[in-house]
Amino acid sequence: MEPKNQYIPYKMRIANIIEEAPLVQTYRLEFVDEKDAAQFSFKAGQFAEYGVFGEGESTFCIASSPTREGYLECTFRSSGRVTKALANCELNDIIGLRGPFGNTFPIEEWYGKNIVFITGGIGLPPLRCLIWNLLDQREKFGDITIYYGARTVNDLVYKEELEEWKNRSDVNLFLTVDPGGETPDWKGLVGFVPTILEQNPPKSENSVAIIAGPPILIKMGMPILGKNGFENNNIYTTLENRMKCGVGKCGHCTVGKTYVCKDGPVFTYDEVLNMPPEY
Amino acid sequence: MDFEPKIVAFVCNWCTYAGADLAGTSRTKYATNVSIIRFPCTGRIDFMLLMKAFENGADGIIVSGCHPNDCHYTSGNFHARRRWIVFRSLLDFMGFDTDRITFSWVSAAEGTKWAGLVDETTEKIREKGPFTEFKKLDYSILEKIENDVVTE
Amino acid sequence: MTSLQNKVTELFENGTINLLIGFKEAIHKLPVPCFIDNVSQVEQLIFTPSCKGNLSVYLHKTEVKQAKKVGILANTATLRAIVQLVSENQLGDIEKTVITLNTNGELVVFATMDELEAYVQANFPELSEEDKKLLDQLNAMSRTERWQYWTEQFSACVKCYACRAVCPMCYCSSCTVEGNQPQWIKVSSETTGNLEWHTMRAMHLGGRCINCGECGRICPVGIPVHMLTVKMNQDIEAEFGAKTGFSVKNGYALNSFKPGDKEQFIK
Amino acid sequence: MEIKNIKSTNIPAFFDQMIKSGKVVIAPVLKKSGKVFFEAVQSYDQVSTDYIQTGFSAKSVVFPKVEELFSFKKDDEGIEITNNLHTIPETVVWGLRPCDASAFNYLTEFFLKENPDTYFTARKEKTTLIAISCAKADNACFCTSVELNPGSTSGSDILLTAMGESVYIELITEKGKAAVETAASLFTPGEEKSKEEFLAKVTSVFSMDEVKVRIKTAYDSAEWKHASMGCFGCGACAFACPTCTCFDIQDEGTQDSGKRLRCWDACGFGLFTKHTSGHNPRTNQTERRRQRLMHKFKYSVENLGIVSCVGCGRCIRNCPAHLNIFENILSVTK
């Protein structure tokens, strides 16, 4: 059989639309062609190219867990030409999907360890995939701690799931909003995520930390974890640069010799330190 | 099949649009080939809009606004006029068929002039035939050759 | 040391400039732009008739603006560009020292903008023989021949945007072609879109282009793109009596109007 | 390697025979601008023989400036996606220089090593490269510095070297052998001999081994700023370069019908790395030019083991500011 043409997208039907926050939506996607569905598999950490025909493609992670079969979910903020076109799609519209691309989180290596998630704003979707993946096999892991913040209360995504995690006794959730973003009835913390992290440091023994979000959060958060005793190769992040092809050809996402799309997007702090700071 | 020209009219809100409106309310009969796009002022009619209209299938274009000294914003049409003078000459220099663009001043009172202008333009474009020159420009030479080879 | 190098050393030493944009000879024997920020580098400076580049483009660079006191080696085209840029209020945040070679090959350092303007007006160039010939050729063609000529030229364009990059008048921090909502100009290089791009470039330079001809000279596929603005400048001078790069007070022709502007084509 | 000879007067016959056999032949043609470019030709009369280097490289044969990835059409039943890969004709590239031909080695390695690229493969399979050794060079040529020379056979299917009345022909690959068979009677068997005296002299400006070592620590060199201050941020160097492979993917048309294209892009453009959020990992021209040069001399060596600069000198000739890549490499690896 000829190798698959990696530029031809799968056709996906929009099966459900959830409004998460202002301009942020979650789409549930189902394969139009059952053969494609049977072929397709992915792991936590991977991403895809979502395309609106005639407008172009945009890169974001797969936000649903591989343990939930039969569909894919993606969460995006409409900001550019493609994401705006995507946001204008309606239920049952057909969009293109290429992927899955990139490497994955080494979940098997984490069995028995405590897991710490640090993320902000629209950085939660890439980790949501991983969080559910772990929660669906909860018994294999130690403590699970999540630090999550957004600019305002309204900008928090997956509000129902946050509520669910808050109420679970086996998840430790630090929910925060940036100063000035709180509402009168806000019961969570107030402060930037790195500040909250410094004030409530996670324990580093037998722990793995995963950090995702805007570049500034990654650049600030990783050293804080390091100071708290996390080893560099126990700190993971998922980078996202401008991408076009997803397969290490177009050159947009390169950081030094590294292609974020095929060598990443998951990197350890060690690996990030060895790259030029071009992310 | 008979060729029906597609005409796009870029007009200003205050004069020509009102003029076209008057033609309508006076039940003046004129060619139906025109699609009117209303702008706040002729000064706002960017030359790129004209290029895009041609690219997307227009066979002819009408650009029209208030007579000199009648601009709602005092000087929008004066600015526009300078630009049209230069733009038209540039297009001609590039070999673009400038006869396909009709520039005009039509005031709010000139419903008849508007109807006549549309009729005249439609007739002229009908005689010239469809505007394919601009649209048929194709991809790179290499690809053109490939296509030729394939179609032979 | 040459008289140029002496002069520049003096300017550095008396604190008139702290950055000089000039030329040096590169390893492959062609003049390349160089940026000198201290006296020790002055030795590499050259300024010969082969230094054709228009260095005024660099006056828009952040690094140059930060230097505040900037010296620049200017050929006649560069001088006109500076006059036009000043008239468009683009060089307000730097103190510039402009150095040129006059027709006798002597070094001239302008003390004031007025001096510079007077020099430019006294040495305002005619169109080059080569450009004149091409312009005549094009004007003599029939419309369809011109269409053929330009579409063939534009089909070769690769959209490297070197014409935009070398233009001292293309100083917008964000260009129309860089926006994609809406996508005015297609990203792919294909004749229709290329023609639209060159039309747009010419129109945005209408009455502002100072005829330095850099865009045509450096085009990697050899399209004489500068002819479009040459033609426009001719029209503008004929119709509105305005010359670009001629006076620091003029602004530019398409930014103004006269109630009595004449045309024959508006019905 | 098989060696043959052909009389130089028989070259046109050989050339035209390839066209008659139905191949698309791309060859250097002198354009109105006075520059020489690769173009499909109909007979040998159109071919330019007097050029040091073509304006752009021959990479567009396998990696066109615009490639249609697929076209799509929406109807009641959904979306139909088609591509026209099957329409790619048998192509011969005539008269590319040995440096260009060796760039095809890099292109093949890059496009096929990991996640093989369907479009490149399809075009490469149908392409035969007939290179001609350089008898002339100019100040921008530096192939000898990157371990090539005006008579390198690397990457070509056939290499021609003019030796007075006759042309010395090296048939490097099976494809090359097949190409001469279209006009077998024109050729006579030959013996291997030295081409040296018929080749241009290109002086080596740096030692590649030293550069490879020193560039490892060159990222923080202060010289990058001097090397790139003159850079305007256009794409002239990247588009002319035989080994630059970056591209953009764009949709054209409407949401109902249109095509998805890939077109050349350049890391020198400010928009190349800019995120939608406005964040730009490479904010200034110094960083962008460093990326381009480091990619050629460091990153591609680390990723694929190949220096992806072939010393053709196009970036120097085409640069609006005449910035010189080997001068820059020398200064940052001092």
Coordinates of N, CA and C in Angstrom, one line a residue, chain C residues 140-259:
Chain C
A140 N 4.5 53.1 -26.9 CA 4.2 53.0 -28.3 C 3.4 51.7 -28.6
M141 N 3.4 50.8 -27.6 CA 2.7 49.5 -27.8 C 1.2 49.7 -27.8
S142 N 0.5 48.8 -28.4 CA -1.0 48.8 -28.3 C -1.4 48.3 -26.9
R143 N -2.6 48.6 -26.6 CA -3.0 48.2 -25.2 C -2.8 46.7 -25.0
T144 N -3.2 45.9 -26.0 CA -3.1 44.4 -25.8 C -1.7 44.0 -25.7
E145 N -0.8 44.7 -26.4 CA 0.6 44.3 -26.4 C 1.2 44.6 -25.0
R146 N 0.7 45.8 -24.5 CA 1.2 46.1 -23.1 C 0.7 45.1 -22.1
W147 N -0.6 44.7 -22.3 CA -1.1 43.7 -21.4 C -0.3 42.4 -21.4
Q148 N 0.0 42.0 -22.6 CA 0.9 40.8 -22.8 C 2.2 41.0 -22.1
Y149 N 2.8 42.2 -22.3 CA 4.1 42.4 -21.8 C 4.1 42.3 -20.2
W150 N 3.1 43.0 -19.6 CA 3.1 43.0 -18.2 C 2.7 41.7 -17.6
T151 N 1.7 41.0 -18.2 CA 1.3 39.8 -17.6 C 2.4 38.7 -17.7
E152 N 3.2 38.8 -18.8 CA 4.3 37.9 -18.9 C 5.3 38.2 -17.8
Q153 N 5.6 39.5 -17.6 CA 6.5 39.9 -16.6 C 6.0 39.4 -15.2
F154 N 4.8 39.7 -14.9 CA 4.2 39.4 -13.6 C 4.1 37.9 -13.3
S155 N 4.0 37.1 -14.4 CA 3.8 35.7 -14.2 C 5.1 35.1 -13.6
A156 N 6.2 35.8 -13.8 CA 7.5 35.4 -13.3 C 7.8 35.8 -11.8
C157 N 7.0 36.7 -11.4 CA 7.1 37.3 -10.0 C 7.0 36.1 -9.0
V158 N 7.8 36.1 -8.0 CA 7.7 35.0 -7.0 C 7.2 35.5 -5.6
K159 N 6.9 36.8 -5.6 CA 6.4 37.4 -4.4 C 7.4 37.2 -3.2
C160 N 8.7 37.6 -3.6 CA 9.7 37.6 -2.5 C 9.6 39.0 -1.8
Y161 N 8.9 39.9 -2.4 CA 8.7 41.2 -1.7 C 10.0 42.0 -1.5
A162 N 11.0 41.7 -2.4 CA 12.2 42.4 -2.3 C 12.0 43.9 -2.8
C163 N 11.0 44.1 -3.7 CA 10.7 45.4 -4.2 C 10.2 46.3 -3.0
R164 N 9.4 45.6 -2.2 CA 8.8 46.4 -1.0 C 9.9 46.6 0.0
A165 N 10.8 45.6 0.2 CA 11.8 45.7 1.2 C 12.8 46.8 1.0
V166 N 13.2 47.0 -0.3 CA 14.2 48.0 -0.6 C 13.6 49.4 -0.7
C167 N 12.3 49.5 -0.7 CA 11.7 50.8 -1.0 C 11.7 51.7 0.3
P168 N 12.4 52.9 0.2 CA 12.4 53.8 1.4 C 11.1 54.3 1.7
M169 N 10.1 54.3 0.8 CA 8.8 54.8 1.0 C 7.9 53.8 1.6
C170 N 8.2 52.5 1.5 CA 7.4 51.4 2.1 C 7.8 51.3 3.5
Y171 N 7.3 52.2 4.4 CA 7.7 52.1 5.8 C 6.5 51.7 6.7
C172 N 5.4 51.3 6.2 CA 4.3 50.9 7.0 C 4.8 49.7 7.9
S173 N 4.4 49.8 9.2 CA 4.8 48.7 10.1 C 4.1 47.4 9.8
S174 N 2.9 47.6 9.2 CA 2.2 46.4 8.8 C 1.6 46.6 7.4
C175 N 2.0 45.7 6.5 CA 1.6 46.0 5.1 C 0.3 45.3 4.8
T176 N -0.4 45.8 3.8 CA -1.7 45.2 3.4 C -1.6 43.7 3.0
V177 N -0.5 43.4 2.4 CA -0.3 42.0 2.0 C -0.1 41.0 3.2
E178 N 0.2 41.6 4.4 CA 0.4 40.8 5.5 C -0.9 40.4 6.3
G179 N -2.0 41.2 6.0 CA -3.2 40.9 6.7 C -3.9 39.8 5.9
N180 N -4.7 39.0 6.6 CA -5.5 38.0 5.9 C -7.0 38.0 6.2
Q181 N -7.4 39.1 6.8 CA -8.8 39.3 7.1 C -9.3 40.7 6.6
P182 N -9.6 41.0 5.4 CA -9.7 40.0 4.3 C -8.3 39.8 3.7
Q183 N -8.2 38.8 2.9 CA -7.0 38.5 2.2 C -7.0 39.3 0.9
W184 N -6.4 40.5 0.9 CA -6.5 41.4 -0.3 C -5.7 40.8 -1.4
I185 N -4.5 40.3 -1.1 CA -3.6 39.8 -2.1 C -3.3 38.4 -1.8
K186 N -3.5 37.5 -2.7 CA -3.2 36.1 -2.5 C -1.8 35.8 -2.1
V187 N -1.6 34.9 -1.2 CA -0.2 34.5 -0.8 C 0.5 33.8 -1.9
S188 N -0.2 33.0 -2.6 CA 0.5 32.2 -3.6 C 0.9 33.2 -4.8
S189 N 2.0 32.8 -5.5 CA 2.4 33.6 -6.6 C 1.7 33.1 -7.9
E190 N 0.8 33.9 -8.3 CA 0.1 33.5 -9.6 C -0.3 34.8 -10.2
T191 N -0.4 34.8 -11.6 CA -0.3 36.1 -12.3 C -1.4 37.1 -11.8
T192 N -2.6 36.7 -11.6 CA -3.7 37.6 -11.2 C -3.3 38.3 -9.9
G193 N -2.9 37.5 -9.0 CA -2.6 38.1 -7.7 C -1.3 38.9 -7.7
N194 N -0.3 38.5 -8.6 CA 0.9 39.3 -8.7 C 0.6 40.6 -9.3
L195 N -0.3 40.6 -10.3 CA -0.6 41.9 -11.0 C -1.3 42.8 -10.0
E196 N -2.2 42.2 -9.1 CA -2.9 43.0 -8.1 C -1.8 43.6 -7.1
W197 N -0.9 42.8 -6.7 CA 0.1 43.2 -5.8 C 0.9 44.4 -6.4
H198 N 1.3 44.3 -7.6 CA 2.1 45.4 -8.2 C 1.3 46.6 -8.4
T199 N 0.0 46.4 -8.8 CA -0.9 47.6 -8.9 C -1.0 48.3 -7.6
M200 N -1.2 47.5 -6.5 CA -1.4 48.0 -5.2 C -0.1 48.8 -4.7
R201 N 1.0 48.1 -5.0 CA 2.3 48.8 -4.6 C 2.4 50.1 -5.3
A202 N 2.2 50.1 -6.6 CA 2.4 51.3 -7.3 C 1.4 52.4 -6.8
M203 N 0.1 52.0 -6.6 CA -0.9 53.0 -6.2 C -0.5 53.6 -4.8
H204 N 0.0 52.7 -3.9 CA 0.3 53.2 -2.6 C 1.5 54.1 -2.6
L205 N 2.3 54.0 -3.7 CA 3.5 54.9 -3.9 C 3.2 56.1 -4.8
G206 N 1.9 56.1 -5.2 CA 1.6 57.2 -6.2 C 1.9 58.6 -5.6
G207 N 2.7 59.4 -6.2 CA 3.0 60.7 -5.7 C 4.0 60.7 -4.6
R208 N 4.5 59.5 -4.2 CA 5.4 59.4 -3.1 C 6.8 58.8 -3.6
C209 N 6.7 58.0 -4.6 CA 7.9 57.3 -5.1 C 8.9 58.4 -5.6
I210 N 10.2 58.2 -5.2 CA 11.1 59.2 -5.6 C 12.0 58.8 -6.7
N211 N 11.5 57.8 -7.5 CA 12.2 57.4 -8.7 C 13.7 56.9 -8.5
C212 N 13.9 56.2 -7.4 CA 15.3 55.7 -7.2 C 15.6 54.5 -8.1
G213 N 14.5 53.8 -8.4 CA 14.6 52.7 -9.3 C 15.2 51.4 -8.7
E214 N 15.3 51.5 -7.3 CA 15.9 50.3 -6.6 C 15.0 49.0 -6.9
C215 N 13.7 49.2 -6.8 CA 12.8 48.0 -6.9 C 13.0 47.3 -8.2
G216 N 13.2 48.0 -9.3 CA 13.5 47.4 -10.6 C 14.9 46.8 -10.6
R217 N 15.8 47.5 -10.1 CA 17.2 47.1 -10.1 C 17.4 45.8 -9.4
I218 N 16.8 45.6 -8.2 CA 17.1 44.4 -7.4 C 16.1 43.3 -7.7
C219 N 15.1 43.4 -8.5 CA 14.1 42.3 -8.6 C 14.9 41.1 -9.1
P220 N 14.8 40.0 -8.3 CA 15.6 38.8 -8.7 C 15.1 38.2 -10.0
V221 N 13.9 38.4 -10.4 CA 13.5 37.9 -11.7 C 13.6 38.9 -12.8
G222 N 14.0 40.1 -12.5 CA 14.3 41.2 -13.5 C 13.0 41.8 -14.0
I223 N 12.0 42.0 -13.2 CA 10.8 42.7 -13.7 C 11.1 44.2 -13.5
P224 N 10.8 45.0 -14.5 CA 11.1 46.4 -14.4 C 9.9 47.1 -13.6
V225 N 9.7 46.7 -12.4 CA 8.6 47.2 -11.6 C 8.6 48.7 -11.4
H226 N 9.8 49.3 -11.4 CA 9.9 50.7 -11.2 C 9.2 51.5 -12.3
M227 N 9.0 50.9 -13.5 CA 8.4 51.6 -14.5 C 6.9 52.1 -14.2
L228 N 6.3 51.3 -13.4 CA 4.9 51.6 -13.0 C 4.9 53.0 -12.3
T229 N 5.8 53.1 -11.3 CA 5.8 54.4 -10.6 C 6.4 55.5 -11.4
V230 N 7.3 55.2 -12.2 CA 7.9 56.2 -13.1 C 6.8 56.8 -13.9
K231 N 6.0 55.9 -14.5 CA 4.8 56.4 -15.3 C 3.9 57.3 -14.5
M232 N 3.6 56.8 -13.3 CA 2.7 57.5 -12.4 C 3.2 58.9 -12.1
N233 N 4.5 58.9 -11.8 CA 5.1 60.2 -11.4 C 5.0 61.2 -12.6
Q234 N 5.2 60.6 -13.8 CA 5.1 61.5 -15.0 C 3.7 62.1 -15.0
D235 N 2.7 61.2 -14.9 CA 1.3 61.6 -14.9 C 1.0 62.7 -13.8
I236 N 1.5 62.4 -12.6 CA 1.2 63.3 -11.5 C 1.9 64.7 -11.8
E237 N 3.1 64.7 -12.3 CA 3.7 65.9 -12.6 C 2.9 66.7 -13.7
A238 N 2.5 65.9 -14.7 CA 1.8 66.6 -15.8 C 0.4 67.1 -15.4
E239 N -0.3 66.3 -14.6 CA -1.7 66.7 -14.2 C -1.7 67.6 -13.1
F240 N -0.9 67.4 -12.1 CA -1.0 68.2 -10.8 C 0.2 69.1 -10.6
G241 N 1.2 69.0 -11.4 CA 2.4 69.8 -11.2 C 3.2 69.5 -10.0
A242 N 3.1 68.3 -9.5 CA 3.8 67.9 -8.2 C 5.0 67.1 -8.5
K243 N 6.1 67.4 -7.9 CA 7.3 66.5 -8.0 C 7.6 65.9 -6.7
T244 N 7.9 64.6 -6.7 CA 8.2 63.9 -5.4 C 9.7 64.1 -5.1
G245 N 9.9 64.1 -3.7 CA 11.3 64.2 -3.3 C 11.9 65.6 -3.6
F246 N 11.0 66.6 -3.8 CA 11.5 67.9 -4.3 C 11.5 68.9 -3.2
S247 N 10.5 68.8 -2.3 CA 10.4 69.8 -1.3 C 9.9 69.2 0.0
V248 N 10.4 69.7 1.1 CA 10.1 69.1 2.4 C 8.7 69.6 2.9
K249 N 8.1 70.5 2.2 CA 6.8 71.1 2.6 C 5.6 70.5 1.8
N250 N 5.9 69.8 0.8 CA 4.9 69.4 -0.1 C 3.9 68.4 0.3
G251 N 4.2 67.5 1.2 CA 3.4 66.3 1.4 C 3.4 65.5 0.2
Y252 N 2.3 64.9 -0.2 CA 2.3 64.2 -1.5 C 1.0 64.4 -2.3
A253 N 1.1 64.2 -3.6 CA 0.1 64.7 -4.5 C -1.3 64.0 -4.2
L254 N -1.3 62.7 -3.9 CA -2.6 62.1 -3.8 C -3.2 62.3 -2.4
N255 N -2.5 63.1 -1.6 CA -3.0 63.4 -0.3 C -3.7 64.7 -0.3
S256 N -3.7 65.4 -1.5 CA -4.2 66.7 -1.6 C -5.0 66.8 -2.9
F257 N -5.6 68.0 -3.1 CA -6.3 68.1 -4.4 C -6.5 69.6 -4.7
K258 N -6.8 69.8 -6.0 CA -7.2 71.2 -6.3 C -8.6 71.1 -6.9
P259 N -9.5 72.0 -6.5 CA -10.9 71.9 -7.1 C -10.9 71.9 -8.6

